[in-house]
PDB file of C-alpha atoms in Angstrom:
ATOM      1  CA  UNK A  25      78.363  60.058  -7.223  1.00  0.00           C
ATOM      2  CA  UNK A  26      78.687  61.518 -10.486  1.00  0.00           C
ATOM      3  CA  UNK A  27      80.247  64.539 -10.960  1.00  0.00           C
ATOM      4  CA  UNK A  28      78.723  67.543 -12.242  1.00  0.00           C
ATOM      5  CA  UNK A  29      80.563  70.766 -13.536  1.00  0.00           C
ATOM      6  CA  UNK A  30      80.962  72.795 -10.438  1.00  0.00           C
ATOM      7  CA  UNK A  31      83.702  74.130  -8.473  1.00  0.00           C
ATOM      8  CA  UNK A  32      83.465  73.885  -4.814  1.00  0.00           C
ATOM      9  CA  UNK A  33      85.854  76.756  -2.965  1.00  0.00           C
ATOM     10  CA  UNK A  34      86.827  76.405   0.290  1.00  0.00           C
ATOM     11  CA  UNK A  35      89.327  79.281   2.447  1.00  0.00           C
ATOM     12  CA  UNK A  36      91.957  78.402   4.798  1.00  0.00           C
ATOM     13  CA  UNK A  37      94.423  79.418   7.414  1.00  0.00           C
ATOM     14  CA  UNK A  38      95.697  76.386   9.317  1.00  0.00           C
ATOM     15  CA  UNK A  39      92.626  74.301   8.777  1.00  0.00           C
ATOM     16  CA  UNK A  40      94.342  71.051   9.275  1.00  0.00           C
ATOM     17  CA  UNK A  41      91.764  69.635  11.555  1.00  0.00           C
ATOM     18  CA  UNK A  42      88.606  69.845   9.165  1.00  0.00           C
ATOM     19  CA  UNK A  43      89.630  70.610   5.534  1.00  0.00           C
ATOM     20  CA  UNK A  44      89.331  66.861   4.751  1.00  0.00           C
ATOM     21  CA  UNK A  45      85.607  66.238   6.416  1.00  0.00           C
ATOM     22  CA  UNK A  46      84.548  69.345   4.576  1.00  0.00           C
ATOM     23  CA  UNK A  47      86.369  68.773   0.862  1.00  0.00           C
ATOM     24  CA  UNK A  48      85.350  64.932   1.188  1.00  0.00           C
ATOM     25  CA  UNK A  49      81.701  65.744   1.681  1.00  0.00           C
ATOM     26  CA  UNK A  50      81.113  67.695  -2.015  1.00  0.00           C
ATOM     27  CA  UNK A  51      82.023  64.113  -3.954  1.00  0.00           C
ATOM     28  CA  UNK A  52      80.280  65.558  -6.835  1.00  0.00           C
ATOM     29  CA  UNK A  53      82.332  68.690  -7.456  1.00  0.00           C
ATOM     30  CA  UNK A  54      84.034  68.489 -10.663  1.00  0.00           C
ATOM     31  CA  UNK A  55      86.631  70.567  -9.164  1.00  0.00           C
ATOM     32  CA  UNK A  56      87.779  71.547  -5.481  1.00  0.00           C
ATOM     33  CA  UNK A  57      89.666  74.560  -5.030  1.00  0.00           C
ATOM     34  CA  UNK A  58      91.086  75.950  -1.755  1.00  0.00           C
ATOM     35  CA  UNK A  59      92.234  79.239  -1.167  1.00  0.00           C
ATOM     36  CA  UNK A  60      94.878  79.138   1.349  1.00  0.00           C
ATOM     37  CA  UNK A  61      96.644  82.599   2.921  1.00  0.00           C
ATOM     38  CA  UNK A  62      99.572  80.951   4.044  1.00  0.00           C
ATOM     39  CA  UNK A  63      98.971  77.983   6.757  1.00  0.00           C
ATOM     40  CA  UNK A  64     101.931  76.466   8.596  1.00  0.00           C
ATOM     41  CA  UNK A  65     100.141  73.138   9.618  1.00  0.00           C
ATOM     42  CA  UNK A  66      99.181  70.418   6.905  1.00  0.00           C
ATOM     43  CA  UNK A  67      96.385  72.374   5.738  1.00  0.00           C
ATOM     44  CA  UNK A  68      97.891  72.599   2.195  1.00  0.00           C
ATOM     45  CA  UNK A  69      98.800  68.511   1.871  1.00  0.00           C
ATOM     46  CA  UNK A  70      95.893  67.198   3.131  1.00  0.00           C
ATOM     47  CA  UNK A  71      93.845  69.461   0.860  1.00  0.00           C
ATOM     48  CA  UNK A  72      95.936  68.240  -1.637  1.00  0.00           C
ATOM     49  CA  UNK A  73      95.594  64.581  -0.471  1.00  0.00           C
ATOM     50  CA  UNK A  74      91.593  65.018  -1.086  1.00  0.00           C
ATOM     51  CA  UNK A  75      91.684  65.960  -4.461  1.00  0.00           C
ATOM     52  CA  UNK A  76      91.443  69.831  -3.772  1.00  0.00           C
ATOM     53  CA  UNK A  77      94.040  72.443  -6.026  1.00  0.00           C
ATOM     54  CA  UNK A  78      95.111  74.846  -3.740  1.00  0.00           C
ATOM     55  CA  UNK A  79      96.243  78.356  -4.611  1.00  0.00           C
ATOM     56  CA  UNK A  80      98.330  80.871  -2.572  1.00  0.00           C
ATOM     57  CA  UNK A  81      96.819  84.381  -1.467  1.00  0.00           C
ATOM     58  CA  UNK A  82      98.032  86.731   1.265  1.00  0.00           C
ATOM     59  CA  UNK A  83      94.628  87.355   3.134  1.00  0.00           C
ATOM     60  CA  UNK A  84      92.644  90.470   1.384  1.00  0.00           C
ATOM     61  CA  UNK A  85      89.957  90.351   4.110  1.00  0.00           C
ATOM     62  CA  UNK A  86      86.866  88.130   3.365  1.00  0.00           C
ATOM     63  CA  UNK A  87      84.952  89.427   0.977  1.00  0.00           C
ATOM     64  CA  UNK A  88      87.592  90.460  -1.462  1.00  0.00           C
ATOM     65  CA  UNK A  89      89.315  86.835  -0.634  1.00  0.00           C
ATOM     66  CA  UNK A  90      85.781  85.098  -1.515  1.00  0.00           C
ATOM     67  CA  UNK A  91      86.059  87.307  -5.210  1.00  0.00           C
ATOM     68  CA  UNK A  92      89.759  85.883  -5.980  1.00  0.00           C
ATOM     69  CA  UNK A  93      88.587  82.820  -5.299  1.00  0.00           C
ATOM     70  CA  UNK A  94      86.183  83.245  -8.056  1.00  0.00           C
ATOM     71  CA  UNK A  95      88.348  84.118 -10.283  1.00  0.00           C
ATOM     72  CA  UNK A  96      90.299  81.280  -9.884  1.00  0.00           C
ATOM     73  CA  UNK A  97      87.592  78.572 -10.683  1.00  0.00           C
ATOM     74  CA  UNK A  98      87.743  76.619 -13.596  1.00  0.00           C
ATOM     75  CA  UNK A  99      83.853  76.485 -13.901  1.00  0.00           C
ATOM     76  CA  UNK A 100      80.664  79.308 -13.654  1.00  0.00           C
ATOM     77  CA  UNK A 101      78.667  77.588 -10.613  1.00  0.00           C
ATOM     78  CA  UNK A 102      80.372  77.900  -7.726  1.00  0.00           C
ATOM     79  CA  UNK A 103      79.521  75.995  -3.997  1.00  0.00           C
ATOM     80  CA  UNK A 104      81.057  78.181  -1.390  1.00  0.00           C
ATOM     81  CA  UNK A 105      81.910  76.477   1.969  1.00  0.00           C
ATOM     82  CA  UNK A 106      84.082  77.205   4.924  1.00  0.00           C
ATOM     83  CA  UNK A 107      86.499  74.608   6.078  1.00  0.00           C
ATOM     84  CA  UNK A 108      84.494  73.978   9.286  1.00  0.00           C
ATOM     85  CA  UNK A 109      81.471  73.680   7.327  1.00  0.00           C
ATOM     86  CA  UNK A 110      80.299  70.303   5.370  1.00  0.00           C
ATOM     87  CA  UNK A 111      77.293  68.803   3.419  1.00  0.00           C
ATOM     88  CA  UNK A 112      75.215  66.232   5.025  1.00  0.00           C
ATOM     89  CA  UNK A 113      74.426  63.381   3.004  1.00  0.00           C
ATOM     90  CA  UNK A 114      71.060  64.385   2.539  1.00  0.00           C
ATOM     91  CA  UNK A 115      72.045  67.709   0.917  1.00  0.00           C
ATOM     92  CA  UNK A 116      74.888  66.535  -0.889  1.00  0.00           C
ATOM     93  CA  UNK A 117      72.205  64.240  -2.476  1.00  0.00           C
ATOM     94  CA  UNK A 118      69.438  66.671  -2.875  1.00  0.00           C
ATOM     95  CA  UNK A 119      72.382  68.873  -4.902  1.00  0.00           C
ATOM     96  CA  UNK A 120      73.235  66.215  -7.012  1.00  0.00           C
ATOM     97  CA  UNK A 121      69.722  65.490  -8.467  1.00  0.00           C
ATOM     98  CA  UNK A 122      68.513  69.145  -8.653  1.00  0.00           C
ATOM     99  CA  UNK A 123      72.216  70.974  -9.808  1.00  0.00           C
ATOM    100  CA  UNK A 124      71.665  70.008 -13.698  1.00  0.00           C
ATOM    101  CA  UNK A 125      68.244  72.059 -13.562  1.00  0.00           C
ATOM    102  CA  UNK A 126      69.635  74.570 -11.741  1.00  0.00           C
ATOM    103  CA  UNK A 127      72.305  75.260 -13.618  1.00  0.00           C
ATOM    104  CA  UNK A 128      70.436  75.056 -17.145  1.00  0.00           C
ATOM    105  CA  UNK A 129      68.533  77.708 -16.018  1.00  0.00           C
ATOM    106  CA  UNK A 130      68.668  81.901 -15.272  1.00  0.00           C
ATOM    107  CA  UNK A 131      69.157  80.880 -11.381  1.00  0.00           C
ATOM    108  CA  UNK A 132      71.690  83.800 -10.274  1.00  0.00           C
ATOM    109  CA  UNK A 133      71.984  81.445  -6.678  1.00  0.00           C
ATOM    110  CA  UNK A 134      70.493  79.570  -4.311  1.00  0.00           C
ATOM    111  CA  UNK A 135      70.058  79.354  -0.673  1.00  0.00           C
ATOM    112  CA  UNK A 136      71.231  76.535   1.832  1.00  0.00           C
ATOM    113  CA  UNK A 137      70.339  75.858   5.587  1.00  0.00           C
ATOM    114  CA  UNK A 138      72.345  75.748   7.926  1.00  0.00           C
ATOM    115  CA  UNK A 139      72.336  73.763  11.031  1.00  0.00           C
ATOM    116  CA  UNK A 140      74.976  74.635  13.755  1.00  0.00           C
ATOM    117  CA  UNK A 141      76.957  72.332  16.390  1.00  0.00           C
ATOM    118  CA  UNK A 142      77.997  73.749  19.154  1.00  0.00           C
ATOM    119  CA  UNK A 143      80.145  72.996  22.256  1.00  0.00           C
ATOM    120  CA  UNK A 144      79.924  69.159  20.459  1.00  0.00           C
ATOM    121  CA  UNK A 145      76.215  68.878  19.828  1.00  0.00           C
ATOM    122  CA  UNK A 146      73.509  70.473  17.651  1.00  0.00           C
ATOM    123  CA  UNK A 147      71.558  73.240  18.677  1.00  0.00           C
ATOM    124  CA  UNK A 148      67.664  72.249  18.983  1.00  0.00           C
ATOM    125  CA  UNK A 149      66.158  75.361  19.243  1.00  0.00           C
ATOM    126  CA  UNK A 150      68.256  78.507  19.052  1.00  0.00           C
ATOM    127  CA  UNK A 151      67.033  79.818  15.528  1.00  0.00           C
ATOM    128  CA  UNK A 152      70.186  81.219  13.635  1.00  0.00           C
ATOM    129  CA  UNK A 153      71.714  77.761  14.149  1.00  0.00           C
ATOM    130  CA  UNK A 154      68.171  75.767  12.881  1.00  0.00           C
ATOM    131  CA  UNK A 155      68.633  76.399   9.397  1.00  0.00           C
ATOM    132  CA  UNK A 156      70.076  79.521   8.695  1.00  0.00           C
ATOM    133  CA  UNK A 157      69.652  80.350   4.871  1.00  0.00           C
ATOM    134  CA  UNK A 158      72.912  81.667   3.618  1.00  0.00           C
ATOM    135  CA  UNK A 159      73.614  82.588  -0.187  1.00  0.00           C
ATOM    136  CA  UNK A 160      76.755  79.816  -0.855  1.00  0.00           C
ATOM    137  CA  UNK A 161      75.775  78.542  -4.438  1.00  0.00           C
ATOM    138  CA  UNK A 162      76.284  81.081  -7.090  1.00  0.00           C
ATOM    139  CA  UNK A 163      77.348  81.424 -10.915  1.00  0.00           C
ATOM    140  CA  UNK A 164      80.317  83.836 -10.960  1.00  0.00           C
ATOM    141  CA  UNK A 165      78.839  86.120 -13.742  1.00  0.00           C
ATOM    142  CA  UNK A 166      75.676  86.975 -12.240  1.00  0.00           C
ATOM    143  CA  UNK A 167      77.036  87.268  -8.310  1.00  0.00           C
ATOM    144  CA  UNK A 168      79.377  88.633  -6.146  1.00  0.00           C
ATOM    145  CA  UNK A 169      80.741  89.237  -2.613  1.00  0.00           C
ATOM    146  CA  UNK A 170      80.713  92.493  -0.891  1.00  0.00           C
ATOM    147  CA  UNK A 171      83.811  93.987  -0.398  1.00  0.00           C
ATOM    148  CA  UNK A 172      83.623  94.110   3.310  1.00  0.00           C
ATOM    149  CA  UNK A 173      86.385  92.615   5.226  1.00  0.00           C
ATOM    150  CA  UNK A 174      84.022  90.367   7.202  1.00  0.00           C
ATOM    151  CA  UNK A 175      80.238  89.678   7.457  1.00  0.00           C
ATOM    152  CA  UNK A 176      80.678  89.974   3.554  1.00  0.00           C
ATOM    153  CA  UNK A 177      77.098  88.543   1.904  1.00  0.00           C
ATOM    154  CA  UNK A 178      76.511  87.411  -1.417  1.00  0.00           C
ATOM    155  CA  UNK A 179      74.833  89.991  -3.861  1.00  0.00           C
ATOM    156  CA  UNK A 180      72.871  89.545  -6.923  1.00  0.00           C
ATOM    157  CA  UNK A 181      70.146  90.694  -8.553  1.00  0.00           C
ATOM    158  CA  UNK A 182      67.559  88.214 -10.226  1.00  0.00           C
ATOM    159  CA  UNK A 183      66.195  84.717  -9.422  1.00  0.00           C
ATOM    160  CA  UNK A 184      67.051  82.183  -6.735  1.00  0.00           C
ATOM    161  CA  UNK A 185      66.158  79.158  -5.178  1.00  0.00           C
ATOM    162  CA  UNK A 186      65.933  77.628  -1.692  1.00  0.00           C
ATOM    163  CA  UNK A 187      67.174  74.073  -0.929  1.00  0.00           C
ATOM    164  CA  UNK A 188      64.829  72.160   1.604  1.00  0.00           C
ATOM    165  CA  UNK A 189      68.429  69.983   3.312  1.00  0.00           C
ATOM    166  CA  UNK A 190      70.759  71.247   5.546  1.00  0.00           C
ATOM    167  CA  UNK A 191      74.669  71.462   6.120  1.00  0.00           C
ATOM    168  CA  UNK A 192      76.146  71.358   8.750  1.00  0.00           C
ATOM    169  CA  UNK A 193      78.274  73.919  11.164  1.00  0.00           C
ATOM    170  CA  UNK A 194      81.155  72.988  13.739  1.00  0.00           C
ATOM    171  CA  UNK A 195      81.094  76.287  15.511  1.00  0.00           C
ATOM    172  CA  UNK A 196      84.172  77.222  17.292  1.00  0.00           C
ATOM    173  CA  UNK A 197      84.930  73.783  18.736  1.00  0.00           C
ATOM    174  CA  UNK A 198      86.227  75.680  22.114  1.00  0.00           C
ATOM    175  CA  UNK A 199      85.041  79.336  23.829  1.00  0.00           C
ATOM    176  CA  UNK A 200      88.777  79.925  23.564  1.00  0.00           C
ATOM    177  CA  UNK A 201      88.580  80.118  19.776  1.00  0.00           C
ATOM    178  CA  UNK A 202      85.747  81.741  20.001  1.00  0.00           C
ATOM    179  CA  UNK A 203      87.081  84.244  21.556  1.00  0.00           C
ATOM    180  CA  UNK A 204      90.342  84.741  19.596  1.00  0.00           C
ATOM    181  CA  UNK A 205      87.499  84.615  16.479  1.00  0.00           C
ATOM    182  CA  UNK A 206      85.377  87.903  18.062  1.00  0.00           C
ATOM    183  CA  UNK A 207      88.664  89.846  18.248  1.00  0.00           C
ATOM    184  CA  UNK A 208      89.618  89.555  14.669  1.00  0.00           C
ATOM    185  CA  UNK A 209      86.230  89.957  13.405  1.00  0.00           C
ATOM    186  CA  UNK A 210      85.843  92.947  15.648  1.00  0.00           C
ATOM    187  CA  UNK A 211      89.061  94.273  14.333  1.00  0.00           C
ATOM    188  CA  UNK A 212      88.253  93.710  10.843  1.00  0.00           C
ATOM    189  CA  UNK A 213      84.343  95.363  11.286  1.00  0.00           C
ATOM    190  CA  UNK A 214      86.099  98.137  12.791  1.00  0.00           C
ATOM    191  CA  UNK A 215      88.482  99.165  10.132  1.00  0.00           C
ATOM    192  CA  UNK A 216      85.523  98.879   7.747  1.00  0.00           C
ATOM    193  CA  UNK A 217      83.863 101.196  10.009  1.00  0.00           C
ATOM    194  CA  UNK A 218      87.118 103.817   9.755  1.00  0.00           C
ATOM    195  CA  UNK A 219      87.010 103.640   5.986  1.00  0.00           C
ATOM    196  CA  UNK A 220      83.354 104.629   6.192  1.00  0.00           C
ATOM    197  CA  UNK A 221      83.822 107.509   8.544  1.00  0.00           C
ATOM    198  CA  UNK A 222      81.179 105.885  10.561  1.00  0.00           C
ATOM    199  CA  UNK A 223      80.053 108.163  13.717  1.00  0.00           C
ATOM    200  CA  UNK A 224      80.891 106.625  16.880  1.00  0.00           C
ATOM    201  CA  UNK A 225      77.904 106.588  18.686  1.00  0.00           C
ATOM    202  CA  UNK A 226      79.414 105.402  22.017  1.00  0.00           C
ATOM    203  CA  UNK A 227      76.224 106.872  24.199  1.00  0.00           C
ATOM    204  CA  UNK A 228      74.482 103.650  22.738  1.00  0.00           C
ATOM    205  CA  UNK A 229      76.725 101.320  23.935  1.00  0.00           C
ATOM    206  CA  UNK A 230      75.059 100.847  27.541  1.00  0.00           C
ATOM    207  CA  UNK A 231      72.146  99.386  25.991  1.00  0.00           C
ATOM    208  CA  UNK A 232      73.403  97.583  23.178  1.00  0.00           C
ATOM    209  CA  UNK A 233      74.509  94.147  25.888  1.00  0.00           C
ATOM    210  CA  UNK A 234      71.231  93.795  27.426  1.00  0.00           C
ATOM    211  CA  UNK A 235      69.144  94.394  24.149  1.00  0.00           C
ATOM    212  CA  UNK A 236      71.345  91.706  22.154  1.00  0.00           C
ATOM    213  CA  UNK A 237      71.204  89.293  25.005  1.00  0.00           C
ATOM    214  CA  UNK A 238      67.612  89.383  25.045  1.00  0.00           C
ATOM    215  CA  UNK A 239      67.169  89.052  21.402  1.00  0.00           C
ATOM    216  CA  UNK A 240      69.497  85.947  21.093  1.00  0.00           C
ATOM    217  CA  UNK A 241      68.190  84.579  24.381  1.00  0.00           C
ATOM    218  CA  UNK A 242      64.589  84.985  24.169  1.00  0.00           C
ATOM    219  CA  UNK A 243      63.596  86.211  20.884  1.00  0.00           C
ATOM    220  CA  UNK A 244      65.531  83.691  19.169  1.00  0.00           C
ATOM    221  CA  UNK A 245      64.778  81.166  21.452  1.00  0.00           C
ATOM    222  CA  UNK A 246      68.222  80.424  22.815  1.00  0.00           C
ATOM    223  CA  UNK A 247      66.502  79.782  26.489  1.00  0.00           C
ATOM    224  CA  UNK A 248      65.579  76.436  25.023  1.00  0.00           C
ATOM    225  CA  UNK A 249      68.723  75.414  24.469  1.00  0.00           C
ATOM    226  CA  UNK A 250      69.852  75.531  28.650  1.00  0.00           C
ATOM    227  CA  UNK A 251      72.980  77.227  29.333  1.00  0.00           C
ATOM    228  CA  UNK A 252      74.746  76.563  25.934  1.00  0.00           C
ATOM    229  CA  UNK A 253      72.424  79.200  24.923  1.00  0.00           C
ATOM    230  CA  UNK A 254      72.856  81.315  27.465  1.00  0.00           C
ATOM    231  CA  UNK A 255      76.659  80.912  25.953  1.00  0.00           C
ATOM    232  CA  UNK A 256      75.937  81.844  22.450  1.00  0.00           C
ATOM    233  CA  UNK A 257      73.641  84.840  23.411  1.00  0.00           C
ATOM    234  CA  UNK A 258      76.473  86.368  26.101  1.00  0.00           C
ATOM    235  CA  UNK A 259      78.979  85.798  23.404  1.00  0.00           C
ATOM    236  CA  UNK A 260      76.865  87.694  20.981  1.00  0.00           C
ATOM    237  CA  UNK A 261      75.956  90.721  23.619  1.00  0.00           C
ATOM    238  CA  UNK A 262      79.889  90.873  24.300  1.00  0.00           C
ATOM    239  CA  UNK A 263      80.975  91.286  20.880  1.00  0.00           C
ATOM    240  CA  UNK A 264      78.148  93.496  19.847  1.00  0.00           C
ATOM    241  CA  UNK A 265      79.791  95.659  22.743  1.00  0.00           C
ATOM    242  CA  UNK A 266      83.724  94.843  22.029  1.00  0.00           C
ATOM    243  CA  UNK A 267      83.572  96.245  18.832  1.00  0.00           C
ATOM    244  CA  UNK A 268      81.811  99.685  19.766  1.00  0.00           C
ATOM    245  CA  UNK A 269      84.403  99.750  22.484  1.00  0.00           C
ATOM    246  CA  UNK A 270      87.495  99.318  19.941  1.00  0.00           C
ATOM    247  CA  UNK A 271      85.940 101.591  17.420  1.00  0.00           C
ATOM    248  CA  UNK A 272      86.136 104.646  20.046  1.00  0.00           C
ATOM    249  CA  UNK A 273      89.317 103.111  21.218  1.00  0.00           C
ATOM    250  CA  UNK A 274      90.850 103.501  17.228  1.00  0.00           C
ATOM    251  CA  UNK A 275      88.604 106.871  16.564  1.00  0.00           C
ATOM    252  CA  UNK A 276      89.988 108.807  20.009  1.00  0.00           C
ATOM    253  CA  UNK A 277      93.695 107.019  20.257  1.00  0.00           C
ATOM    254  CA  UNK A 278      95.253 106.119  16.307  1.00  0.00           C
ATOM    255  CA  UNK A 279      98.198 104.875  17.433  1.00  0.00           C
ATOM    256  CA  UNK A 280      96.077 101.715  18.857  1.00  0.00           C
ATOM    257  CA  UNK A 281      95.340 100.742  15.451  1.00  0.00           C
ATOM    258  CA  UNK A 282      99.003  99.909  14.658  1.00  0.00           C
ATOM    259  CA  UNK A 283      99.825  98.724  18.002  1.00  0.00           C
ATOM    260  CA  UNK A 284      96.089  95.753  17.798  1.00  0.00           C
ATOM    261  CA  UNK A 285      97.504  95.006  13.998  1.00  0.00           C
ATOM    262  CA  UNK A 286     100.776  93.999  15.500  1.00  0.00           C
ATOM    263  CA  UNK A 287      99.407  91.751  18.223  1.00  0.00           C
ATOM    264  CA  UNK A 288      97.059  90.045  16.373  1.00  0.00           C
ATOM    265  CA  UNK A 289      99.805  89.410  13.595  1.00  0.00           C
ATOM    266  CA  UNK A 290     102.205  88.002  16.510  1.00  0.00           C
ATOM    267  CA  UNK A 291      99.101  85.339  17.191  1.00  0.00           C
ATOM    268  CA  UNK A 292      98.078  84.382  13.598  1.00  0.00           C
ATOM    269  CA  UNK A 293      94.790  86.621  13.883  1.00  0.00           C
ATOM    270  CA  UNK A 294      95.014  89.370  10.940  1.00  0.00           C
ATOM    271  CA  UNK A 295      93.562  86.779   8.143  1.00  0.00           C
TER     272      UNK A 295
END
């Protein structure tokens, strides 16, 4: 493919396992730049091996980690990707012949679906993983990340597009790491949370389980998917409930906050 003038930017944390499938799948990015906050498996070569430059920075939370990472690119469109996400042909084609447009224009970003695998096969009918559109294409000067330190989104205020093909999502390829995934983003919501001075609101938290599960299950048609998405919706209820939990747990007992930071350093889970 030829190669257009675009910077794809990809963040990692011992990513070994999928950096290549998702750097090799851009072939048209003029440059590939990975973020890395300090991996200790062959993240960092293999990235390297694929034709990706990859800069050090100790993890800032995501959103201000996605905003370095900007500033770091050596062009003004940027492709934003996680390292278990990757282009399917049919987008990384539908990029290539519509990106010189795009980018000639006032376009502040556009919008990609995506499609999500899970437990080793794609979801048919659950509708956050059918095509999800997610902000990931962007010029620097006329977008940004929220600051939060996860569930950041891409802001910006003026035009934007919507491609029609979709990339692709290997989510979580076991429950275990799913798992180990819903307690760092629950601590990391949380803290946002403190900084806010949200109210805690625990009286809600008997009905927030059974109204998630049914909106993941039935509103959003995870029934149809048999009992992987049963899994996706009881994950969803459970962490929707975790983090109330740990937010009353930090608000009423301080000292937990130093004692959760500590545990999840021990296992590689504060970045």
């Amino acid at each position: 493919m030829q190669t257009l003038p675009i910077t794809l930017v990809v963040m990692t944390y011992n990513e070994a396992k999928s950096i290549a499938r998702c750097l090799d799948s851009v072939p048209f990015a003029a440059e590939k730049l990975v973020i890395d906050s300090g991996s200790t498996d062959d993240t960092v070569a293999i990235a390297q091996a694929h034709g990706a430059r990859v800069v050090h920075q100790d993890w800032l939370g995501f959103g201000p980690q996605r905003n370095f990472a900007t500033t770091q690119a050596s062009h003004p469109w940027l492709l934003a990707l996680d390292a278990d996400e990757y282009l399917t042909p049919a987008l990384a084609t539908e990029l290539q012949q519509k990106l010189p447009a795009l980018m000639a224009g006032d376009v502040c970003a556009a919008y990609l679906r995506r499609a999500t695998i899970y437990m080793g096969a794609p979801m048919r009918w659950y509708l956050p993983s059918m095509g999800e559109k997610m902000a990931r294409l962007y010029h620097r000067d006329r977008a940004r990340w929220t600051d939060a330190r996860v569930h950041e989104s891409l802001r910006f205020d003026g035009p934007s597009v919507t491609l029609d093909a979709r990339f692709n999502h290997e989510n979580n390829p076991s429950l275990p790491e799913k798992q180990l995934k819903v307690l760092r983003y629950a601590e990391l919501k949380c803290r946002d949370w403190l900084e806010k001075d949200k109210p805690v609101r625990m009286w809600q938290t008997p009905f927030v389980f059974p109204l998630a599960f049914i909106k993941d299950y039935v509103f959003r048609l995870g029934f149809l998917d048999g009992w992987r998405g049963y899994a996706i919706a009881q994950t969803a209820a459970s962490y929707a409930v975790y983090k109330r939990m740990r937010y009353y747990e930090m608000r009423r007992n301080p000292a937990s906050r130093e004692s959760a930071a500590n545990a999840l350093h021990r296992h590689g889970l504060d970045r």
